[in-house]
Short mmCIF file of C-alpha atoms and ligand atoms in Angstrom, two decimals:
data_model
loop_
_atom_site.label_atom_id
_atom_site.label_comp_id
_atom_site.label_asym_id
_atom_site.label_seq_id
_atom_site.Cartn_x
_atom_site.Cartn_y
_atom_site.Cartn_z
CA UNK A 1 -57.29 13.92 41.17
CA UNK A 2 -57.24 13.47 44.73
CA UNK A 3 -55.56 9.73 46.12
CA UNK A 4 -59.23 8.42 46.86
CA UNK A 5 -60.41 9.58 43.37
CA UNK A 6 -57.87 6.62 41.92
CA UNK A 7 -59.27 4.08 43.73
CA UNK A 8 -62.88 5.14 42.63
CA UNK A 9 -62.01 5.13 39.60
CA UNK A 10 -60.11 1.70 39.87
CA UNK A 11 -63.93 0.50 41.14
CA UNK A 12 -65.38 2.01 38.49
CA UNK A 13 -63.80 -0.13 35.73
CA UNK A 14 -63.82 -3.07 38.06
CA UNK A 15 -67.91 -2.57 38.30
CA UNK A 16 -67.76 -2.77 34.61
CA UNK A 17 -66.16 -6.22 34.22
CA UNK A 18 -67.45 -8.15 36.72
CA UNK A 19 -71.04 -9.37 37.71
CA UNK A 20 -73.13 -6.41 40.32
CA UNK A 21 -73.60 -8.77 42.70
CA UNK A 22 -69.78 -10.00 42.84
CA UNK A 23 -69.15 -6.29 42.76
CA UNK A 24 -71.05 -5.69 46.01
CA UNK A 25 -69.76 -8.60 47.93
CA UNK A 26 -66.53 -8.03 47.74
CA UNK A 27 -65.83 -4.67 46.13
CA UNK A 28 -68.52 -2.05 47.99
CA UNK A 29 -67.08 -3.06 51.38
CA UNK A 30 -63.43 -1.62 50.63
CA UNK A 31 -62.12 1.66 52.00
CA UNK A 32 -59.35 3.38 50.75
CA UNK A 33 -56.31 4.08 52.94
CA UNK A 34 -53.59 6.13 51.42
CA UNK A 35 -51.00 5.48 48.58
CA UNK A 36 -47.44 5.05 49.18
CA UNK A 37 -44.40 3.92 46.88
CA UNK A 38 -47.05 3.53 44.15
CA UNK A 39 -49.24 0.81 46.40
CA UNK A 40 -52.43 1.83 47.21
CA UNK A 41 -53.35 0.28 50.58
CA UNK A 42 -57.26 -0.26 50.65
CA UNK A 43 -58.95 -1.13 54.16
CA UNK A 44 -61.53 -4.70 53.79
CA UNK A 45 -63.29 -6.37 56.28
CA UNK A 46 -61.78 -9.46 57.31
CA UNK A 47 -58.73 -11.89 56.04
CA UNK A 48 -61.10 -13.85 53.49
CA UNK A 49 -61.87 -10.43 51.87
CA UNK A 50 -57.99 -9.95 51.54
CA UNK A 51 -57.29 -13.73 50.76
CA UNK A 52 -60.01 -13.96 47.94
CA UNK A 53 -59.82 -10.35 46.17
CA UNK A 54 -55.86 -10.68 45.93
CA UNK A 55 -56.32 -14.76 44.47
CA UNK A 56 -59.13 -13.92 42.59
CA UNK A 57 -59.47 -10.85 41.55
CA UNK A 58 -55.82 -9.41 41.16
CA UNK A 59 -56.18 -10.23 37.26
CA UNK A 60 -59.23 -7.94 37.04
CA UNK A 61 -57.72 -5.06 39.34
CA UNK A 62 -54.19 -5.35 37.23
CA UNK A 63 -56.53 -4.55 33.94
CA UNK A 64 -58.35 -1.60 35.33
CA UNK A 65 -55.16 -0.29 36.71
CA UNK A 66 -53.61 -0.76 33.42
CA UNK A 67 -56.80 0.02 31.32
CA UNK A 68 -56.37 3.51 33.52
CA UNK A 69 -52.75 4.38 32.89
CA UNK A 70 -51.31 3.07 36.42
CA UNK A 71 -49.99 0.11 35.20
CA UNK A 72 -46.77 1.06 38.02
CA UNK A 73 -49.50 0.63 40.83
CA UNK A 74 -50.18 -2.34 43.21
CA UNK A 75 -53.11 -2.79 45.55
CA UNK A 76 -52.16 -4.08 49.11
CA UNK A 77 -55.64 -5.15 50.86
CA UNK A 78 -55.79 -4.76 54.92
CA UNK A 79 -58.13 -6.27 57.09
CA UNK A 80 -55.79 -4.99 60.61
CA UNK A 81 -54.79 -1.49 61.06
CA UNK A 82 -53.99 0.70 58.12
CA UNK A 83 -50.40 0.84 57.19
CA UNK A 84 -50.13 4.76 57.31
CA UNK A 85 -52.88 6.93 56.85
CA UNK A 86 -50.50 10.25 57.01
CA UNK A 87 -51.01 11.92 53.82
CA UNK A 88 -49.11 11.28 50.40
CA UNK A 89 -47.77 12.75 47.64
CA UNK A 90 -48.50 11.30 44.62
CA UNK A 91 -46.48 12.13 41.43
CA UNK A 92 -49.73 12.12 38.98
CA UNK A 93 -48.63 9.52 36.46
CA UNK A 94 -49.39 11.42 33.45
CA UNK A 95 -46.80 13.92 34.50
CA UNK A 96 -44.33 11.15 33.81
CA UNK A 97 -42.56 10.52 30.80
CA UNK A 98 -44.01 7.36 30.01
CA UNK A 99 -41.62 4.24 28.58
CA UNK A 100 -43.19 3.28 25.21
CA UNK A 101 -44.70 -0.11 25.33
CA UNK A 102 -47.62 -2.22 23.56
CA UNK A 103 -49.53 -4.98 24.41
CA UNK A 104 -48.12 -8.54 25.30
CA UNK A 105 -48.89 -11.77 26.97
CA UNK A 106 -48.34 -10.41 30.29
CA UNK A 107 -51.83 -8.97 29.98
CA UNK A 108 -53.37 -11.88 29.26
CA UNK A 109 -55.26 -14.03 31.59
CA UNK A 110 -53.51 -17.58 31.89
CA UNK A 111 -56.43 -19.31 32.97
CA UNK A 112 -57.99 -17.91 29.58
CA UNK A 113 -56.73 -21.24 27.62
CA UNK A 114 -58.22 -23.77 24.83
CA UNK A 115 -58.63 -26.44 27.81
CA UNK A 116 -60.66 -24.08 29.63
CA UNK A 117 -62.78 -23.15 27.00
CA UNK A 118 -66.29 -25.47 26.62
CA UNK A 119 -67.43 -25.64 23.38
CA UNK A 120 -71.07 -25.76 22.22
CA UNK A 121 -73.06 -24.86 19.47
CA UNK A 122 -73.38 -21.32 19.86
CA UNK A 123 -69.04 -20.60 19.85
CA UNK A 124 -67.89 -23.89 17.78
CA UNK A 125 -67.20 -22.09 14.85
CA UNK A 126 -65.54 -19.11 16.65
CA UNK A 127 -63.73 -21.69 18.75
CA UNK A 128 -62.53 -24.50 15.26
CA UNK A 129 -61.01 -20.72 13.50
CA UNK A 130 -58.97 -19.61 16.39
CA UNK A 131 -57.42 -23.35 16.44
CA UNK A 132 -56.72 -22.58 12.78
CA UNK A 133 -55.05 -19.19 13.21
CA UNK A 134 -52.94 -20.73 15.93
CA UNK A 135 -51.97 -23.93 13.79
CA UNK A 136 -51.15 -21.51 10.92
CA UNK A 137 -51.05 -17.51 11.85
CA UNK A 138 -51.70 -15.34 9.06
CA UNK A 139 -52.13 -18.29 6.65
CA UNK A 140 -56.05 -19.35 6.70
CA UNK A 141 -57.68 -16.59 8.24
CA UNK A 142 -56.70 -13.14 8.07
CA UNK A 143 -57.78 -11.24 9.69
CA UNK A 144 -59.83 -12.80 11.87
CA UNK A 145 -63.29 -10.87 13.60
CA UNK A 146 -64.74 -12.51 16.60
CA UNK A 147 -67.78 -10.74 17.55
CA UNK A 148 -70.49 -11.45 20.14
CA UNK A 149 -72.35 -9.98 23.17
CA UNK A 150 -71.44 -9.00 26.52
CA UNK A 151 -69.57 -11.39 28.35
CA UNK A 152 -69.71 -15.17 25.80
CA UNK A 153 -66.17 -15.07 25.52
CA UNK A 154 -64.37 -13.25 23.28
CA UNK A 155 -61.53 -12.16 25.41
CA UNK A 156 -61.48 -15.47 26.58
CA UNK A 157 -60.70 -17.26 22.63
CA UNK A 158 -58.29 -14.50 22.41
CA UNK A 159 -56.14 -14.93 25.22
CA UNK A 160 -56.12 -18.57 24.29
CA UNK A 161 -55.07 -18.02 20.91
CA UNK A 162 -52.30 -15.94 21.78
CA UNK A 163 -51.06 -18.47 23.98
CA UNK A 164 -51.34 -21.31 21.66
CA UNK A 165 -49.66 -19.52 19.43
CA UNK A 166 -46.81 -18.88 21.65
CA UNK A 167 -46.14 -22.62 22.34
CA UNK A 168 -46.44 -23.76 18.42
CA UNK A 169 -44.44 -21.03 17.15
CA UNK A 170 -42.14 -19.79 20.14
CA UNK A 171 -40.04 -17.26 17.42
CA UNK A 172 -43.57 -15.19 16.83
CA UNK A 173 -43.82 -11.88 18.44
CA UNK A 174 -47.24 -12.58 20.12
CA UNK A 175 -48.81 -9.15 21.63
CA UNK A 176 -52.64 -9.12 22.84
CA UNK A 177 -54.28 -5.53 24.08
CA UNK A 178 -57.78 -3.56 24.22
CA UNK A 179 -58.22 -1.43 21.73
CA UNK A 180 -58.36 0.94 24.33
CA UNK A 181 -54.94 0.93 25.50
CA UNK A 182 -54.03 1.43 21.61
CA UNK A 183 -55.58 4.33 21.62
CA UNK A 184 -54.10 5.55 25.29
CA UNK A 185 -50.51 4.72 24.04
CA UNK A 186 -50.83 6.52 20.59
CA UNK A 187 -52.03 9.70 22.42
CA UNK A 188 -49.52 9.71 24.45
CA UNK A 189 -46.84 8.86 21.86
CA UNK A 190 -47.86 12.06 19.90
CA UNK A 191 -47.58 13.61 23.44
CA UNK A 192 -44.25 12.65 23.20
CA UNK A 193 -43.41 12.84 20.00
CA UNK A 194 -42.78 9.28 19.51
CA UNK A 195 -45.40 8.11 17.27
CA UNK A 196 -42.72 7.18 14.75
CA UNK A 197 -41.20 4.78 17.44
CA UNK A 198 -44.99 3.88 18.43
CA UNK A 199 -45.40 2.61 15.07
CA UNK A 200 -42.18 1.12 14.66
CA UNK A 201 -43.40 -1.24 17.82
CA UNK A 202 -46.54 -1.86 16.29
CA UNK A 203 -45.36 -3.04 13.33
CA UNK A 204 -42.86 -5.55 14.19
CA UNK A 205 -45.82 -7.93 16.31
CA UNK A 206 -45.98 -10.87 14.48
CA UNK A 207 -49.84 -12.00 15.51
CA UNK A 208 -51.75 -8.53 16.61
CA UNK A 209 -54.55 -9.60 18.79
CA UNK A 210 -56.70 -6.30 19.37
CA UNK A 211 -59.89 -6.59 21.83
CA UNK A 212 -62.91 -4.43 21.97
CA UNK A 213 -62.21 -2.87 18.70
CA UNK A 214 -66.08 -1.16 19.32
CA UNK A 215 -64.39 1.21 21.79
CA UNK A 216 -62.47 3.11 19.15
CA UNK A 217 -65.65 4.04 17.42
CA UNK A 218 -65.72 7.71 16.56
CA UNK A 219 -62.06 8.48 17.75
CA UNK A 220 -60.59 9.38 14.10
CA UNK A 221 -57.20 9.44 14.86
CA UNK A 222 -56.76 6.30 16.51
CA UNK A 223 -58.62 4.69 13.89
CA UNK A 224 -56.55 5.83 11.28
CA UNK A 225 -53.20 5.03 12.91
CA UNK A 226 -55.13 1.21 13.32
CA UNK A 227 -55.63 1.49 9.79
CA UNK A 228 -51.95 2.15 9.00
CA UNK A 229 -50.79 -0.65 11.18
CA UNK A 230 -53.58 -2.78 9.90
CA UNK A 231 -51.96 -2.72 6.38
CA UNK A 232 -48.73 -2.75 7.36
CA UNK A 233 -48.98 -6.15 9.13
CA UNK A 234 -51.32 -7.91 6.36
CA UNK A 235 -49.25 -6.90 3.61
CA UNK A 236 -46.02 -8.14 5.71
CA UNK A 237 -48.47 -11.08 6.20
CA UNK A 238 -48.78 -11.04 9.88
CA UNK A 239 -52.10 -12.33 11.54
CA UNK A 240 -54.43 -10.04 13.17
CA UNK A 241 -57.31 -10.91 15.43
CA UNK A 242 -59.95 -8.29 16.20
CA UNK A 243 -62.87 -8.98 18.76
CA UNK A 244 -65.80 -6.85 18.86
CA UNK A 245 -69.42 -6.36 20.08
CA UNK A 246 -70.73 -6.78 16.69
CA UNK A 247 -70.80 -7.14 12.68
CA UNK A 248 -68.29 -4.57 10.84
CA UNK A 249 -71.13 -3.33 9.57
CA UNK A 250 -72.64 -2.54 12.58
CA UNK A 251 -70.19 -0.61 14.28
CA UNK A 252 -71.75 3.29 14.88
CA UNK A 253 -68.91 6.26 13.77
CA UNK A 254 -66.49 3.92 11.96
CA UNK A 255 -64.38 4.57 8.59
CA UNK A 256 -65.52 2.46 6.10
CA UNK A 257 -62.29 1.82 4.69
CA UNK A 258 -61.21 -0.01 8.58
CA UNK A 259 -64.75 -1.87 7.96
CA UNK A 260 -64.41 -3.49 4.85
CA UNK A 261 -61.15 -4.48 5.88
CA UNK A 262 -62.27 -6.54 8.84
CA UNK A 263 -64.53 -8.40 6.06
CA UNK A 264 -61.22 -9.49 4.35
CA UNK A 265 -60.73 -12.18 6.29
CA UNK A 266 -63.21 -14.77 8.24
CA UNK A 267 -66.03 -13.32 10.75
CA UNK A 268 -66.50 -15.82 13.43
CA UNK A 269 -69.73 -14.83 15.45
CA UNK A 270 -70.03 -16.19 19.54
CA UNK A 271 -73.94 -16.83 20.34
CA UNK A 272 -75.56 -17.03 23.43
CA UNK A 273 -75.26 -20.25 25.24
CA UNK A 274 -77.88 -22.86 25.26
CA UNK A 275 -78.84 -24.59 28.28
CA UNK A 276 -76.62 -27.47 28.14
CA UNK A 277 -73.62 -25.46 27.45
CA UNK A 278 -73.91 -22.95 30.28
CA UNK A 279 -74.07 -26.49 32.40
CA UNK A 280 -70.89 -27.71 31.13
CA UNK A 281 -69.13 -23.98 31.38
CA UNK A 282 -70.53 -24.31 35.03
CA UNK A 283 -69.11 -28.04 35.73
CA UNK A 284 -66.12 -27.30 34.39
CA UNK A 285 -65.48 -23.61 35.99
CA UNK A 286 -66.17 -26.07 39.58
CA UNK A 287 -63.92 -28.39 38.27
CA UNK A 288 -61.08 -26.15 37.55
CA UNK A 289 -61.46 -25.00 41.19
CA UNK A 290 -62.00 -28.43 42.65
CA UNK A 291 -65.26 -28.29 43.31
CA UNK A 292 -68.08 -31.21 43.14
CA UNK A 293 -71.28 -29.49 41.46
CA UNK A 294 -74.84 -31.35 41.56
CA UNK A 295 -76.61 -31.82 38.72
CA UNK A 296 -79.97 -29.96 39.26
CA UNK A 297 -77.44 -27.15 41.48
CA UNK A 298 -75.86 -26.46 38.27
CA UNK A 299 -78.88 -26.65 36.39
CA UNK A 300 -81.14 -24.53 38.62
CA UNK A 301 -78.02 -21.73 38.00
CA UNK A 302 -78.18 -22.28 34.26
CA UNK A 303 -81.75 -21.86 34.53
CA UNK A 304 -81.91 -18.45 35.98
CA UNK A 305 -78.89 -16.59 34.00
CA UNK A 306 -79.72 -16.04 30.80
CA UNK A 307 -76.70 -15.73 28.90
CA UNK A 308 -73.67 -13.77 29.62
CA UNK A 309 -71.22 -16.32 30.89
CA UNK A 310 -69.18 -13.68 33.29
CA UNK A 311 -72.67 -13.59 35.54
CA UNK A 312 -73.06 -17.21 35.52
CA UNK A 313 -69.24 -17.73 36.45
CA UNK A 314 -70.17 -15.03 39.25
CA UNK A 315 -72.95 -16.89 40.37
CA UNK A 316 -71.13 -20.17 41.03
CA UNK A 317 -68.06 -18.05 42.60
CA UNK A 318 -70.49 -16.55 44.97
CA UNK A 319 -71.72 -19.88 45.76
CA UNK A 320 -68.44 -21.33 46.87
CA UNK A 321 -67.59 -18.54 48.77
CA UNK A 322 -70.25 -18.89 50.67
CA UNK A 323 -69.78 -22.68 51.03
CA UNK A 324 -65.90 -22.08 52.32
CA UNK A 325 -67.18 -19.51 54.84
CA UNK A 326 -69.66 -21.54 56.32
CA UNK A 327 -68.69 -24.86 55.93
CA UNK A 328 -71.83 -25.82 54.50
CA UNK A 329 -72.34 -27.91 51.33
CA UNK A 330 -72.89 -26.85 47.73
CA UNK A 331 -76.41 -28.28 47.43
CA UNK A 332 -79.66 -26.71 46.06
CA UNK A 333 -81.09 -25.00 49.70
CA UNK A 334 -77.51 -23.31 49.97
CA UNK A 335 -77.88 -22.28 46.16
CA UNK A 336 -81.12 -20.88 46.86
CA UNK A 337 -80.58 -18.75 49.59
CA UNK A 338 -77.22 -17.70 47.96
CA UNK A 339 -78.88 -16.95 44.93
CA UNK A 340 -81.82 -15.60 45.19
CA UNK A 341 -80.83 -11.67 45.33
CA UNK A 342 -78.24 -12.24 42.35
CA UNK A 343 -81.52 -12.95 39.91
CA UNK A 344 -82.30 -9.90 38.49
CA UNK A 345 -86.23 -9.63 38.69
CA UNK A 346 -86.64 -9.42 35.38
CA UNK A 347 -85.26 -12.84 35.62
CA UNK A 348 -87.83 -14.06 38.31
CA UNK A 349 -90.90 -12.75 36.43
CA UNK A 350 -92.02 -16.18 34.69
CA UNK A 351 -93.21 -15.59 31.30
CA UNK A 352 -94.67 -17.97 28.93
CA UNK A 353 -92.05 -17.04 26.39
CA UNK A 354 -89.09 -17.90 29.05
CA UNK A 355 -90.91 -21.00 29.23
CA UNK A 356 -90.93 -21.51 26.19
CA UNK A 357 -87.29 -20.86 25.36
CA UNK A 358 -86.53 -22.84 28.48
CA UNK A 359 -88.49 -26.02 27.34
CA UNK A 360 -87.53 -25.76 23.76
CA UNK A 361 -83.89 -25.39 24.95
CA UNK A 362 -84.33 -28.29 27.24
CA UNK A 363 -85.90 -30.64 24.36
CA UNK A 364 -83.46 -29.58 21.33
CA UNK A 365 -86.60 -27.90 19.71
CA UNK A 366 -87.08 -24.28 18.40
CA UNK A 367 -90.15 -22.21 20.09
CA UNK A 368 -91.83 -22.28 16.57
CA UNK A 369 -91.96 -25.87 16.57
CA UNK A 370 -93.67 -25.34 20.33
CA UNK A 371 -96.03 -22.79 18.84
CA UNK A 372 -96.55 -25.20 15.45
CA UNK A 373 -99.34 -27.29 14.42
CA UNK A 374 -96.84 -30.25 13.89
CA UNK A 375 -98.03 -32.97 16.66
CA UNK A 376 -95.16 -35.75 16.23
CA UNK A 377 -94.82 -37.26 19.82
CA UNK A 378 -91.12 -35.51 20.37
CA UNK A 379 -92.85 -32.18 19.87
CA UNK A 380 -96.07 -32.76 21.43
CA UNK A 381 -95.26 -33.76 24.85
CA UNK A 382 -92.63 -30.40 25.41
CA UNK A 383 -95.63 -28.52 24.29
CA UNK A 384 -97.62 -30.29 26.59
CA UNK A 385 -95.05 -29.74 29.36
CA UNK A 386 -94.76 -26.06 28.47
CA UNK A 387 -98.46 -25.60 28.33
CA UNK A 388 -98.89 -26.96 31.56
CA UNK A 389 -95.97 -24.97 33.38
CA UNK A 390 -97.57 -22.04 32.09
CA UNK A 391 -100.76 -22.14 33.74
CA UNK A 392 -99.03 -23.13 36.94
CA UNK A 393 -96.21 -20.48 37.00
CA UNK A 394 -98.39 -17.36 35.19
CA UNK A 395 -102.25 -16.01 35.32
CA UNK A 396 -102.99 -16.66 32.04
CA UNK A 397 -106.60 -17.90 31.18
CA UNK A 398 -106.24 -21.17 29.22
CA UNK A 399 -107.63 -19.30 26.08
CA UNK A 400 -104.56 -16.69 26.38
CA UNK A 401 -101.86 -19.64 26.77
CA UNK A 402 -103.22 -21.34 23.72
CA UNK A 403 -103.02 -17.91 21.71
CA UNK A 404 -99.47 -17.65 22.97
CA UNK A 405 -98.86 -21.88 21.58
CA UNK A 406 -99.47 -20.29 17.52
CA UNK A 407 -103.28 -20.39 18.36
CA UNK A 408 -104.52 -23.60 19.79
CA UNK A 409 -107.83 -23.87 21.58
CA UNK A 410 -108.19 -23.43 24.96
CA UNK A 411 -109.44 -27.22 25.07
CA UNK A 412 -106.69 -28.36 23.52
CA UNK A 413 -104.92 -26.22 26.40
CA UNK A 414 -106.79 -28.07 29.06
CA UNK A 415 -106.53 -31.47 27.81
CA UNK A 416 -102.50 -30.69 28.27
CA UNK A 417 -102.78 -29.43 31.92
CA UNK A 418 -104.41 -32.79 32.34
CA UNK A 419 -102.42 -35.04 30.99
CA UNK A 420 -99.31 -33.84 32.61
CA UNK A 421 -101.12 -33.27 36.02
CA UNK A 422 -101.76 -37.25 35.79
CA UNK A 423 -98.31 -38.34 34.36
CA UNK A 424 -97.48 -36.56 37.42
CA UNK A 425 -99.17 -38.56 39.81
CA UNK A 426 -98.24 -41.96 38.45
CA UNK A 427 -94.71 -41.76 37.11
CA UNK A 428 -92.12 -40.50 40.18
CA UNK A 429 -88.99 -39.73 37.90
CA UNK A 430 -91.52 -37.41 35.67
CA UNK A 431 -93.06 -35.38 38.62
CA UNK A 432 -88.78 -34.83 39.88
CA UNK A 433 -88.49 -33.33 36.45
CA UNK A 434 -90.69 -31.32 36.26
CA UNK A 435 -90.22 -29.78 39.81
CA UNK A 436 -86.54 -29.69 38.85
CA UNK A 437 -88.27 -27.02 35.58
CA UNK A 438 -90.02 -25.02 38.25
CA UNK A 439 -87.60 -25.16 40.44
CA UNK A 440 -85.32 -23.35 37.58
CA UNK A 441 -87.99 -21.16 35.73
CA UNK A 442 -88.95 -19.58 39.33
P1 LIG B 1 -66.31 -11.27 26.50
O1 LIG B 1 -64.90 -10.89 26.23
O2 LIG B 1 -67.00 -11.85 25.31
O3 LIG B 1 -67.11 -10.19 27.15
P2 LIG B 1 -65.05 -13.11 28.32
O4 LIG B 1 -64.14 -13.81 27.37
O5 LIG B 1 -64.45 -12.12 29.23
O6 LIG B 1 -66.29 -12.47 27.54
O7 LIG B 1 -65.83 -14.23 29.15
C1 LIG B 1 -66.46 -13.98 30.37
C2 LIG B 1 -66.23 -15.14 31.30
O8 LIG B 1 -66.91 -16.28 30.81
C3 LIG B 1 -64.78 -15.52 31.41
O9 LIG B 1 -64.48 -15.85 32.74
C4 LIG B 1 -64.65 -16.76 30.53
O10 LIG B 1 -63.66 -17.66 31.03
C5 LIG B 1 -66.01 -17.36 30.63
N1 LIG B 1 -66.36 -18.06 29.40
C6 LIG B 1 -66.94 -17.55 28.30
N2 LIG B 1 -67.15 -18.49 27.37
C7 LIG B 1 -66.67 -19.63 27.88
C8 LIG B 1 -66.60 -20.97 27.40
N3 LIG B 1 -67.07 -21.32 26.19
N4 LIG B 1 -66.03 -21.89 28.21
C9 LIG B 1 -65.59 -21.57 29.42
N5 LIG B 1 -65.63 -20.33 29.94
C10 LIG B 1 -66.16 -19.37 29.18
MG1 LIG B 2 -63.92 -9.11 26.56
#
């Protein structure tokens, strides 16, 4: 592979674990240079480019380069003149002999800690068994299988558990890796003919903390090896943390012996956020970089992000970028004009279920109490609300919105509209919330 073929690569994983839109404000505009003494020089636009990719994205860059096997390389970012663009050798670092080694804190993300992590509904239970694992490794839980979507914070509970555990019980071997790079470092063990030495190191960790396990579906021989180490640490009774993109029973091209095994122990699921959580994840992300959020800013980015937590924590970072390079302050006109090309357009079609979920989220309800028949005054009035934003925000006739509210008539529709159009009118605070829904639904 050609010099400029490891950077590409480099962007290619980094495009994988970051937001798109982070990815093309500070990621598209870099150039390679040349590599030198195992530091790739890459070419960026100005100083903040250099200043903000090497504070806040070295973490991310250090993974891909490790995730691709060049752990031994730095990035040096240059907004002036190249350093040397004469060509380079580069020794290909597969041709290398390769020191054995396996996962350990040093991979792990210190920010990534209990303190950090806000705890709602949809992660409590995730969040109350890694405290227990910590408290007692390999006692309560054991194994234990996080699982969740894209981006809701696995990795994030795991790095925090390994450090935890490091500080209550400083004479545990604590080692934390993708499943990927267990795979990468068996291969090239049995490359070297040193899997008995790879298994020696993997079986003297004291709390195994694999992430991504998904990512070693279908490879046999990895799997197995897992397997072997698996039962090697339980029966020595050392904890084990797995994280995955779903159930055991889910994961595609899997030995069912490595699957029931996962159910041994305690399955903690991560959901999606709700609306309030993704408010306090976003007050306290600003927080943790000294930054004052507004109320309806934070809520107008909760509003348009669904779920996965990475895009929303790309969202505000893109947001205070923007404020230090300009000077101006974080309020909701910057937000929009910051914002608006990071909503996907899926995201900016309206729909009356969004509202719905949006409203129901907003009032502690379920949508099926929305679409219900039950007319208590707490579930009422959101329906009201919901009814009414979704004549104002979609086309649909009033007879389609009732159909879409478990079948109400389209006078019962109207008589909504109407009520909230005049609670509108007379009652100030009411009309700011509701502009504060559009506002976040559009
Ligand atoms: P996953 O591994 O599930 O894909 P990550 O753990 O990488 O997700 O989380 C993505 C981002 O969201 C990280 O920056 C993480 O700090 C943040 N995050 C996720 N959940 C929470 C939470 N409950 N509190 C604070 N930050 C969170
Ligand atoms: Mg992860």
């Amino acid at each position: 592979m050609s010099d400029k073929g490891i950077w590409e690569k480099v962007l290619e994983k980094i495009a994988d674990k970051i937001d798109i839109q982070t990815y093309h404000t500070w990621f598209n505009p870099t150039v390679f240079l040349g590599l030198k003494d195992n530091i790739l020089s890459v070419k960026v636009p100005n100083r903040l480019f250099e200043e903000w990719l090497s504070e806040k994205y070295s973490q991310v860059i250090k993974e891909s380069l490790d995730e691709l096997g060049y752990g031994e390389f730095k990035v040096s970012f240059v907004s002036g003149k190249p350093i040397s663009t004469e060509p380079m050798v580069m020794k290909s670092p597969k041709s290398k002999v390769k020191r054995l080694t396996f996962g350990d804190s040093s991979q792990m993300n210190p920010k990534y800690t209990f303190e950090s992590f806000v705890v709602g509904d949809c992660n409590e239970f995730a969040h109350a068994a890694a405290q227990s694992v910590c408290k007692n490794p390999a006692k309560n839980f054991n194994p234990l299988y996080i699982f969740g979507g894209v981006g809701l914070g696995k990795t994030h509970l795991m790095h925090a558990i390994g450090f935890s555990t490091m500080q209550n019980c400083p004479h545990l071997k604590v080692s934390y890796l993708p499943s990927e790079r267990f795979m990468n470092e068996l291969i090239s063990s049995i490359r070297h003919d040193k899997t008995q030495e790879f298994r020696e190191l993997y079986r003297s960790i004291d709390v195994l903390l694999v992430d991504d396990i998904q990512f070693i579906a279908g490879k046999d021989r990895t799997q197995e090896e897992f397997f072997h180490t698996f039962n090697h640490l339980f029966d020595s009774q050392k904890q084990i943390v797995i994280s995955c993109d779903c159930h055991p029973r889910e994961l595609p091209k899997f030995h069912e012996r490595l699957q029931s095994r996962f159910e041994w122990g305690l399955l903690a699921d991560i959901k999606p956020p709700k609306l309030e959580t993704k408010i306090a994840i976003l007050h306290k992300k600003a927080e943790l970089q000294n930054v004052a959020l507004q109320p309806n800013v934070a809520m107008f980015i909760a509003g348009k992000i669904r779920s996965n937590i990475r895009e929303l924590e790309g969202c505000l970072n893109r947001l205070i970028a923007f404020s230090s390079l300009t000077g101006r302050e974080i309020d909701m006109e910057l937000a929009k004009e910051v914002l608006t090309d990071v909503i996907s357009d899926e995201m900016r079609v309206v729909t009356i279920p969004r509202i719905q979920e949006f409203i129901a989220d907003h009032y502690k309800l379920k949508v099926t109490q929305l679409k219900s028949k039950g007319n208590a005054q707490r579930i009422a009035f959101p329906r009201q609300i919901a009814m009414y934003l979704s004549k104002k925000l979609t086309n649909a006739s009033l007879p389609k919105i009732g159909s879409k509210f478990g079948g109400k008539h389209h006078s019962t529709v109207l008589h909504s509209i109407r009520k909230i159009e005049d609670l509108r009118k007379k009652d100030r605070a009411f009309h700011k919330l509701i502009n504060s829904f559009i506002e976040s639904l559009t």
